[in-house]
mmCIF file of C-alpha atoms in Angstrom:
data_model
loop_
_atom_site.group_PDB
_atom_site.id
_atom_site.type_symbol
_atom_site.label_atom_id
_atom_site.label_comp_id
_atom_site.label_asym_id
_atom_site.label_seq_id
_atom_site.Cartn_x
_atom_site.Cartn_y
_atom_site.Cartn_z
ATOM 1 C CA UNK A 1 15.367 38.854 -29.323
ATOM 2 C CA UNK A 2 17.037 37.590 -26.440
ATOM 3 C CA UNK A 3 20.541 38.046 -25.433
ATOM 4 C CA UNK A 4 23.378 36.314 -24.559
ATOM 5 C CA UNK A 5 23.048 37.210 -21.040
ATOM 6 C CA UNK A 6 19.982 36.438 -21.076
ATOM 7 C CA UNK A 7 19.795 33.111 -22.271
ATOM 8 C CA UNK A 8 22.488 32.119 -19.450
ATOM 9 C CA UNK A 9 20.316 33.571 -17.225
ATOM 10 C CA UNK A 10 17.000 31.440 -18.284
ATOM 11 C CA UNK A 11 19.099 28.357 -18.442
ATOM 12 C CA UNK A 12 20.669 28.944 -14.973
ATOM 13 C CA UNK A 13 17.287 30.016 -13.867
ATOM 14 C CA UNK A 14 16.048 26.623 -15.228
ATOM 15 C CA UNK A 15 18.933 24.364 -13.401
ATOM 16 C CA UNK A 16 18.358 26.200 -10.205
ATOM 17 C CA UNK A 17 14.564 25.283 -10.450
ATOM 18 C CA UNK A 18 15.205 21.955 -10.916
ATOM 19 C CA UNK A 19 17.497 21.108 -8.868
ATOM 20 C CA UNK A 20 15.031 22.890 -5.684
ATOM 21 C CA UNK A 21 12.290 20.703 -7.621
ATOM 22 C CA UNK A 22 14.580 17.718 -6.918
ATOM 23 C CA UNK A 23 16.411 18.344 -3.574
ATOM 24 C CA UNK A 24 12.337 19.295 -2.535
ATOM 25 C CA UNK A 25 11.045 15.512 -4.173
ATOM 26 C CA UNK A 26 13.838 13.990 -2.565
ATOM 27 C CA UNK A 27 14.758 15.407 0.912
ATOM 28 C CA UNK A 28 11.276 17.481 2.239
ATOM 29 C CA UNK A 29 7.633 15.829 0.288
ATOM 30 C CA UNK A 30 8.844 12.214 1.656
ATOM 31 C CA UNK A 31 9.481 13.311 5.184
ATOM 32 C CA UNK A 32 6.465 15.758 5.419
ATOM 33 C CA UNK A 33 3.633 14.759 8.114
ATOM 34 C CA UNK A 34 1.336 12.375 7.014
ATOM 35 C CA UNK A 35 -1.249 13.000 5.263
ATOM 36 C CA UNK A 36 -5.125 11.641 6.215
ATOM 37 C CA UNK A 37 -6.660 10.964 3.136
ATOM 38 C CA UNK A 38 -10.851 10.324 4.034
ATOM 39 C CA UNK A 39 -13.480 8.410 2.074
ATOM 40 C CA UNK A 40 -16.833 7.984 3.187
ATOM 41 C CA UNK A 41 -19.056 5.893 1.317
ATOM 42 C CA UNK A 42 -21.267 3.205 1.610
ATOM 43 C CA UNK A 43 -21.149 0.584 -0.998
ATOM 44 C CA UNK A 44 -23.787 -1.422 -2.698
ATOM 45 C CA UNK A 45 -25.797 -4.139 -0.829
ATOM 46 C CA UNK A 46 -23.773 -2.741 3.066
ATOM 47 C CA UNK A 47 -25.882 -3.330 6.175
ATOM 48 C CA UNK A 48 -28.304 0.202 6.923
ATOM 49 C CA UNK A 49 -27.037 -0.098 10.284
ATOM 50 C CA UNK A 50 -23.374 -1.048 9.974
ATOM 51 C CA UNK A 51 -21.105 2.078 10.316
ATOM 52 C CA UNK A 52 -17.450 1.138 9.974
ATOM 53 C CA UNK A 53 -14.498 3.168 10.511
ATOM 54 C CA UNK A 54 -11.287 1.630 8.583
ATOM 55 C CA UNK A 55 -7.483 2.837 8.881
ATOM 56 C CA UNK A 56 -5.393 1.580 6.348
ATOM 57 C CA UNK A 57 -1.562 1.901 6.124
ATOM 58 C CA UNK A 58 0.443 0.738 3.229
ATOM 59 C CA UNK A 59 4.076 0.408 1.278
ATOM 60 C CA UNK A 60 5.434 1.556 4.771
ATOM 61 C CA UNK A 61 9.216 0.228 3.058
ATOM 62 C CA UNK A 62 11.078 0.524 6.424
ATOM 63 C CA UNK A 63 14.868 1.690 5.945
ATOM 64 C CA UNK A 64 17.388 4.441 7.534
ATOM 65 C CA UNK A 65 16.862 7.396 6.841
ATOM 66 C CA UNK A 66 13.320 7.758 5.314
ATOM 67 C CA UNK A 67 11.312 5.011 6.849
ATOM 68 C CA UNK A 68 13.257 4.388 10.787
ATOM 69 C CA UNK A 69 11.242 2.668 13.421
ATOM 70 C CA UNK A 70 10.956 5.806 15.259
ATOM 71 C CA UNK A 71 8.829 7.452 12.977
ATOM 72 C CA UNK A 72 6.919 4.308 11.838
ATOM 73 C CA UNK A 73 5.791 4.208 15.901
ATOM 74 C CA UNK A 74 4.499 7.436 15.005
ATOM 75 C CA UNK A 75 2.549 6.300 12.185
ATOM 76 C CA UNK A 76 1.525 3.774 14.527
ATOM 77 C CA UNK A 77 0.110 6.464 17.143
ATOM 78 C CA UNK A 78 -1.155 8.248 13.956
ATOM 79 C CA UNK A 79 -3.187 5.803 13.090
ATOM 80 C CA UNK A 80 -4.986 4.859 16.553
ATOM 81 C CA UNK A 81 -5.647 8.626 16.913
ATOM 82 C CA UNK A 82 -8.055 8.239 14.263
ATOM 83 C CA UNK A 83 -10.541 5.635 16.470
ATOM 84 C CA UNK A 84 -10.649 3.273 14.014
ATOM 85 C CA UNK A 85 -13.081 0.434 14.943
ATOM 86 C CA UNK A 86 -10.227 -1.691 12.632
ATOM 87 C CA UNK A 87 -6.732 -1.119 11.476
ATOM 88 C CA UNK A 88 -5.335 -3.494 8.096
ATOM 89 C CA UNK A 89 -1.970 -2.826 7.329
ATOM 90 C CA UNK A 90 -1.667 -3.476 2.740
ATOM 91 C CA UNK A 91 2.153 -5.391 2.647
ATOM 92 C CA UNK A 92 5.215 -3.918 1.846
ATOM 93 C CA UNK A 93 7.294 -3.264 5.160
ATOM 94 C CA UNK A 94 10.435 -4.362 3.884
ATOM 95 C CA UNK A 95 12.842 -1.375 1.749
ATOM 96 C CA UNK A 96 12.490 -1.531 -1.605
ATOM 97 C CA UNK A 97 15.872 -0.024 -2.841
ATOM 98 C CA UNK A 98 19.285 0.470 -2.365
ATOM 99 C CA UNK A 99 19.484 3.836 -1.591
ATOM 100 C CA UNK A 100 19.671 3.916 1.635
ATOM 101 C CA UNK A 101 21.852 4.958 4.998
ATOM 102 C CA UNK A 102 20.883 1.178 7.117
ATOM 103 C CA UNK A 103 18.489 -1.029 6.889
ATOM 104 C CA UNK A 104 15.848 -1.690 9.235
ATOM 105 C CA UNK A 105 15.223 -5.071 10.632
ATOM 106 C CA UNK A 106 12.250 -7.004 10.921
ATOM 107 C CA UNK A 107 11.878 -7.091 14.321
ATOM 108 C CA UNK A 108 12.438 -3.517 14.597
ATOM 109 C CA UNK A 109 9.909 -2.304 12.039
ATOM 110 C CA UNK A 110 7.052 -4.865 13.652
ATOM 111 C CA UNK A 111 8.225 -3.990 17.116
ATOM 112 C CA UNK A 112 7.169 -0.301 15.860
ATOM 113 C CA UNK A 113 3.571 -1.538 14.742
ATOM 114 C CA UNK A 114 3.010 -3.985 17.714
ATOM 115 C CA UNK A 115 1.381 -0.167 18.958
ATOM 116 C CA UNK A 116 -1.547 -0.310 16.778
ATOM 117 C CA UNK A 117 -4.575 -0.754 18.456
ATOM 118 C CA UNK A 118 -8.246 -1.210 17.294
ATOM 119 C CA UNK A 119 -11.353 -2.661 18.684
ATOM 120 C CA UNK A 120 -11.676 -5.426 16.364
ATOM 121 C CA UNK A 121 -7.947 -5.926 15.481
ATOM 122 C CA UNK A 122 -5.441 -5.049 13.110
ATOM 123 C CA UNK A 123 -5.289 -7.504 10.079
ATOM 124 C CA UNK A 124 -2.601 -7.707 7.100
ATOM 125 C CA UNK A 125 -1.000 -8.580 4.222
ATOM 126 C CA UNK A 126 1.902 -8.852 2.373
ATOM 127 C CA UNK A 127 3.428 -7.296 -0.802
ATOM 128 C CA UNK A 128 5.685 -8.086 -3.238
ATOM 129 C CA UNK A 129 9.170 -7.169 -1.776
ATOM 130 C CA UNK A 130 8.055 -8.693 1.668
ATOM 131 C CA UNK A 131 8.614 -11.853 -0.888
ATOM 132 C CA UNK A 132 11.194 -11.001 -3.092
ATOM 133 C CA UNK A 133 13.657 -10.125 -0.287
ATOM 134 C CA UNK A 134 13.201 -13.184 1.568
ATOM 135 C CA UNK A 135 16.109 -15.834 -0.612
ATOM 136 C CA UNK A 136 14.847 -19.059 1.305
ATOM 137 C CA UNK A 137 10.765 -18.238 0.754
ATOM 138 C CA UNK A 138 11.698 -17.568 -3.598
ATOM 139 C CA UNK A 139 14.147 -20.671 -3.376
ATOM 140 C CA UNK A 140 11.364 -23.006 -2.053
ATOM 141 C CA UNK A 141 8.500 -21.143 -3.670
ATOM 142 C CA UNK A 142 6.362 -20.964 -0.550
ATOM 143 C CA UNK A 143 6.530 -19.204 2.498
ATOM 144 C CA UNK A 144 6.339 -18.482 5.648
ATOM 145 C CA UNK A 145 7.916 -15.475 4.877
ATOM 146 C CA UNK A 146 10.243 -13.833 7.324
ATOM 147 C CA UNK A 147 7.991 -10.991 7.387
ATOM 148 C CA UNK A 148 5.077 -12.867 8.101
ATOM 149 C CA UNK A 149 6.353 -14.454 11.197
ATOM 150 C CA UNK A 150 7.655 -10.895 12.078
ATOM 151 C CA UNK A 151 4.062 -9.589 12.104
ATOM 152 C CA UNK A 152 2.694 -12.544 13.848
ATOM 153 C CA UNK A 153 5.405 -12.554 16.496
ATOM 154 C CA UNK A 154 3.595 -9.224 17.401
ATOM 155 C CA UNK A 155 0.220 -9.957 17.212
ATOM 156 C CA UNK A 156 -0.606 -9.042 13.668
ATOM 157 C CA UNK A 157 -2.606 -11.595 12.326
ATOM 158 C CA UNK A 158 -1.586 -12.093 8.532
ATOM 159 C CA UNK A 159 -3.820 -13.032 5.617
ATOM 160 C CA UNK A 160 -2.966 -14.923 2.533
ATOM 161 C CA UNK A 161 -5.489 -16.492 0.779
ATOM 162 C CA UNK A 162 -7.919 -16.178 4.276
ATOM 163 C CA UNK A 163 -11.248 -15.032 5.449
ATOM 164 C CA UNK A 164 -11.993 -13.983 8.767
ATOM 165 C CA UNK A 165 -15.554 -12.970 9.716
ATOM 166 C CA UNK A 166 -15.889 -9.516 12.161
ATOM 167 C CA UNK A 167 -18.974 -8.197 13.961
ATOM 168 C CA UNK A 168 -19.883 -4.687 14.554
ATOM 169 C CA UNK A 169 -23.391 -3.727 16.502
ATOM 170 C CA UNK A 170 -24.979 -7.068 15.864
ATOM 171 C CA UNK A 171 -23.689 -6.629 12.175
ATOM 172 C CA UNK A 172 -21.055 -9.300 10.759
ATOM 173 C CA UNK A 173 -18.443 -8.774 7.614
ATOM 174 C CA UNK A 174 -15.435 -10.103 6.539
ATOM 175 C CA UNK A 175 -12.140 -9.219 5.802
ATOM 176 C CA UNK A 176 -10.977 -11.070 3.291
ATOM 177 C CA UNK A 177 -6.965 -11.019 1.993
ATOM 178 C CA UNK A 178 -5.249 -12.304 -0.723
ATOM 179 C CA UNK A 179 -1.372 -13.681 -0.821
ATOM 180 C CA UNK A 180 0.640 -11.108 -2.988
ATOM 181 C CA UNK A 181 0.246 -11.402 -6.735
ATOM 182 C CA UNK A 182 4.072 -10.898 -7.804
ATOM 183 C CA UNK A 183 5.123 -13.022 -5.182
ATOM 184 C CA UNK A 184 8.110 -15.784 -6.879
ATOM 185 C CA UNK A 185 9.885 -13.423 -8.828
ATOM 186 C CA UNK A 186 11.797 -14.583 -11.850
ATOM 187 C CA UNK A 187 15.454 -15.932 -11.541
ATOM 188 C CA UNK A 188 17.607 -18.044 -13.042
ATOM 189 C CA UNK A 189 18.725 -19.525 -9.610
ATOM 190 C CA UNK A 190 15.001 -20.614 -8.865
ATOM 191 C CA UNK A 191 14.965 -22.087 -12.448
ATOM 192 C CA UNK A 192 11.697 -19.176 -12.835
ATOM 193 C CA UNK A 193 11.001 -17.268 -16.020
ATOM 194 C CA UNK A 194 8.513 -14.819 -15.023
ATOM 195 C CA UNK A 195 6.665 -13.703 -11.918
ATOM 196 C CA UNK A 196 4.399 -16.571 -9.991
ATOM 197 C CA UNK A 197 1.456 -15.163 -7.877
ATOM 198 C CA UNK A 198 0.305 -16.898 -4.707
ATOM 199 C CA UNK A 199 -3.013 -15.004 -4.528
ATOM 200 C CA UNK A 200 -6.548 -17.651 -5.213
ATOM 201 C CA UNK A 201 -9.508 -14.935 -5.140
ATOM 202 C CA UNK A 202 -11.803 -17.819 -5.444
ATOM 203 C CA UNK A 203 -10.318 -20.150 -2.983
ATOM 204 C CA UNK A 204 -10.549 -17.241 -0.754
ATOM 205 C CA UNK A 205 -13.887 -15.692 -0.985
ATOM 206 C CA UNK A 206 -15.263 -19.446 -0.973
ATOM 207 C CA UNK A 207 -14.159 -19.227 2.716
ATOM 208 C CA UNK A 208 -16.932 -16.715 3.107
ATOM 209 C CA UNK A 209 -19.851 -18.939 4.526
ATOM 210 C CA UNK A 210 -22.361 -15.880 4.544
ATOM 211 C CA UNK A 211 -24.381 -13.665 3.199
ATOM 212 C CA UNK A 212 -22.652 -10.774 4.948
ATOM 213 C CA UNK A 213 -20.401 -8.054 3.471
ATOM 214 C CA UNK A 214 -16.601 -8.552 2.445
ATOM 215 C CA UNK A 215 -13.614 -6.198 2.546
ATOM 216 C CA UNK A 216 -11.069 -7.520 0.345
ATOM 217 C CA UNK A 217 -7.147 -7.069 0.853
ATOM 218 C CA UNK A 218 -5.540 -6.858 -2.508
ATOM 219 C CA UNK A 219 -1.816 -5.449 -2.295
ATOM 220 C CA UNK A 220 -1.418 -4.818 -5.873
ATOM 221 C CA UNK A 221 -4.599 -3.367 -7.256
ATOM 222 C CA UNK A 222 -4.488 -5.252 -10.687
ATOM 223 C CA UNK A 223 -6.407 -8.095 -9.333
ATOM 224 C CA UNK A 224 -10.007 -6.304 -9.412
ATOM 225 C CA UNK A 225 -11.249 -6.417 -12.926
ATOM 226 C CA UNK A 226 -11.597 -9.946 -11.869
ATOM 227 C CA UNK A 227 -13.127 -9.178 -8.008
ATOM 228 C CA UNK A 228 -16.946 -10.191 -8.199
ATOM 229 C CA UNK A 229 -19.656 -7.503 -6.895
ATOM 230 C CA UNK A 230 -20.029 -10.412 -4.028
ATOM 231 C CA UNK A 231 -17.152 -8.055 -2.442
ATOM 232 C CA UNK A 232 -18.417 -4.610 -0.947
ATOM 233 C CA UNK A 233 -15.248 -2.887 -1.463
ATOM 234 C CA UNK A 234 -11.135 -3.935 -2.379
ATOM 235 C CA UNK A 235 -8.346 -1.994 -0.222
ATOM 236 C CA UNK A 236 -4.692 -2.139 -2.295
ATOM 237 C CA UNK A 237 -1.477 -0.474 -2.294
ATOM 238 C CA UNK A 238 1.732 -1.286 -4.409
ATOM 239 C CA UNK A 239 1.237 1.773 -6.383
ATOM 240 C CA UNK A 240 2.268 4.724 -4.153
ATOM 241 C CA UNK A 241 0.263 6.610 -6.564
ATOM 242 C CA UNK A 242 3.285 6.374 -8.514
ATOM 243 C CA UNK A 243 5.188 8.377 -6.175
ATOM 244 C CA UNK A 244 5.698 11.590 -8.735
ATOM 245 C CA UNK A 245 1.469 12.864 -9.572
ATOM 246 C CA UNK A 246 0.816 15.929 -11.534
ATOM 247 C CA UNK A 247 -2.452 17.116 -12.281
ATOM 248 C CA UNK A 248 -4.062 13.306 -11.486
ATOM 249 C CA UNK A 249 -1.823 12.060 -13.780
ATOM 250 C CA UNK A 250 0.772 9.738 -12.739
ATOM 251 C CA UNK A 251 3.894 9.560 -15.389
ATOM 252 C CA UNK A 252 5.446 6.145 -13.870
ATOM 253 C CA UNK A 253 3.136 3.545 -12.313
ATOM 254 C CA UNK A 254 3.493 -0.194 -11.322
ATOM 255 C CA UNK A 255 0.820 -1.605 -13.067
ATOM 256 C CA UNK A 256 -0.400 -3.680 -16.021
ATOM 257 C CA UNK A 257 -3.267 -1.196 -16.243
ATOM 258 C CA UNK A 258 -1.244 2.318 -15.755
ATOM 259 C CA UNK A 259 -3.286 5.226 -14.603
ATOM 260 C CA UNK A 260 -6.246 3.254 -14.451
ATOM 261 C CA UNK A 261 -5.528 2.073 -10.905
ATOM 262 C CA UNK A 262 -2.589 4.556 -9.961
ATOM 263 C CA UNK A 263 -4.590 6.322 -6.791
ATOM 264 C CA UNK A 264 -7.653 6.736 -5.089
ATOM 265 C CA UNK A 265 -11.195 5.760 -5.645
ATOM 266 C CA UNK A 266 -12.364 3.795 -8.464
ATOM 267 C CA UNK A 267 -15.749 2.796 -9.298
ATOM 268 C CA UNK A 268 -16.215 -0.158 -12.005
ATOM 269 C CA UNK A 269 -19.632 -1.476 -12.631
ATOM 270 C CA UNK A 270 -20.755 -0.593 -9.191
ATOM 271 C CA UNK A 271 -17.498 -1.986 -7.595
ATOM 272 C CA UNK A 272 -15.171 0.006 -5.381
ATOM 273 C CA UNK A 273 -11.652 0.386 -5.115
ATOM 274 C CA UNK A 274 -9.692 2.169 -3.407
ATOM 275 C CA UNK A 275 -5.881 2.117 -3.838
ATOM 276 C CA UNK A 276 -3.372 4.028 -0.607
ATOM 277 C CA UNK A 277 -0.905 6.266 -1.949
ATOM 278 C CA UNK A 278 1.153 4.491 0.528
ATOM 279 C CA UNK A 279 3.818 5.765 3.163
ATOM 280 C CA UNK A 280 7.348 5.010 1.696
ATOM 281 C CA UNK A 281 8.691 4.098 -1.597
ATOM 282 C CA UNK A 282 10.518 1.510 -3.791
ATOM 283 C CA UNK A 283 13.255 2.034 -6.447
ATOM 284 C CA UNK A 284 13.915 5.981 -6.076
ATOM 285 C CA UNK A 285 13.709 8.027 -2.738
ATOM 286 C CA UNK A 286 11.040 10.378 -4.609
ATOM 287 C CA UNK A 287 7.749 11.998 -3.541
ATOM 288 C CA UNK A 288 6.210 14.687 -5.535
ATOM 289 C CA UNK A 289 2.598 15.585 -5.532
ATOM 290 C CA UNK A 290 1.631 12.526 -3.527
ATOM 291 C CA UNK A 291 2.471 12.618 0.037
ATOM 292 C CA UNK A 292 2.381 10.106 2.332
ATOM 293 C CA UNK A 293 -0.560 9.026 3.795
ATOM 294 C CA UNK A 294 -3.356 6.961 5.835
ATOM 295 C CA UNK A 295 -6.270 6.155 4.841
ATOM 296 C CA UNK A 296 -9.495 6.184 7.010
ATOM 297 C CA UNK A 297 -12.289 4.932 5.524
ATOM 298 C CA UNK A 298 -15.821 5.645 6.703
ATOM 299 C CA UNK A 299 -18.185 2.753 5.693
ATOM 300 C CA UNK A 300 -22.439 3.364 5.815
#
């Protein structure tokens, strides 16, 4: 039977273990180095002799004191050092919460990824809070978004609804990306009920005027029960795996569909996802079990 002593000292034990759980979510997993996370794989109907290499960053969420621009120019250098023959960045650059020391402007978070460097470019998107924290793009409806003309105003060509077509080794593709699916939040002062995507997966892909593979840009992954097998493989973030992921299982995840398209690879009737734990976060300043990370993706 346990005593009085010590049941203070299993409930003491208990606080001090969480709160080192906590100060560890909070203050060390988010600021750890970043993780590479690899794929290799070559999807259904890719060129023999197309071999791709593809870094992906995502949910970067730049803000003082997690996400400065110091340490996203290091992502930036992060990212080159992998040789990546193309770099797409997945939305989400602007903070997603309150809890923070300073924000971090636009032109310094773009000035930090104006270092990226690939042979065939560095494409993007953008997410949902690169929308909903622009007032005159949800007032009108329609953008340009400040962070779009950020990103171009470095270089960074940005993708909403588009299709551009790439070639590799005498091999073409495209990269295909869609305008964010949350992107006119709901409001009473934009007379808006409910969230209004901007995305049009068919208006897009109908810009593809070949036979040749596509690489779609989906920020939030929900989009790809509808994505046909037309598209070789669909790169998405949003997620951040949830940000807290125990044993695969994420308790807390942005999505209509849950765990089904929290992290990582999925493979649906010979389609393939593949969804970035992401960089920063939204909401709460919490990381545990998923750190951040880049992808590199090795196609054929």
């Amino acid at each position: 039977m346990i005593t009085r002593r010590g049941f203070l000292r299993l409930i003491g034990g208990s606080f001090l273990s969480m709160l080192s759980l906590g100060a560890y979510a909070v203050g060390i997993e988010p600021m750890l180095l970043t993780h590479v996370k690899r794929y290799s794989l070559t999807p259904p109907h890719w060129p023999a002799g197309l071999k791709l290499r593809v870094v992906a960053l995502a949910d970067i969420h730049a803000c003082r004191p997690w996400m400065t621009p110091e340490r996203i120019a290091s992502l930036a250098a992060e990212a080159n050092a992998l040789q990546p023959d193309l770099i797409v960045l997945l939305g989400d650059y602007i903070a997603g919460m309150r809890l923070v020391t300073d924000q971090v402007t636009e032109s310094e978070w773009a000035s930090a990824l104006s270092g990226l460097m690939a042979p065939l470019g560095v494409l993007s998107i953008l997410g949902n809070h690169d929308w909903w924290h622009d007032h005159a793009a949800q007032r009108a409806g329609a953008g340009p978004t400040v962070a779009r003309g950020a990103l171009e105003g470095v270089g960074i060509t940005v993708q909403e609804n588009d299709a551009i077509r790439l070639e590799k080794d005498g091999h073409g593709f495209w990269v295909a990306g869609l305008a964010d699916q949350l992107a006119l939040r709901p409001g009473v002062e934009w007379g808006r009920t409910g969230f209004k995507g901007l995305d049009d997966l068919d208006g897009t892909l109908a810009k593809v005027s070949d036979s040749a593979p596509v690489i779609l840009l989906a920020h939030e992954p929900d989009i790809f029960p509808k994505v046909p097998s037309r598209v070789s493989l669909t790169l998405s973030g949003h997620t951040h795996g949830g940000q807290v992921r125990l044993f695969g299982y994420s308790p807390v995840v942005p999505s209509r569909f849950g765990n089904r398209y929290a992290y990582g690879h999925v493979v649906e009737q010979d389609r393939n996802l593949i969804i970035s734990g992401g960089l920063g976060f939204s909401i709460m300043p919490v990381r545990f079990g998923m750190r951040p990370e880049i992808l590199q993706i090795d196609l054929g």
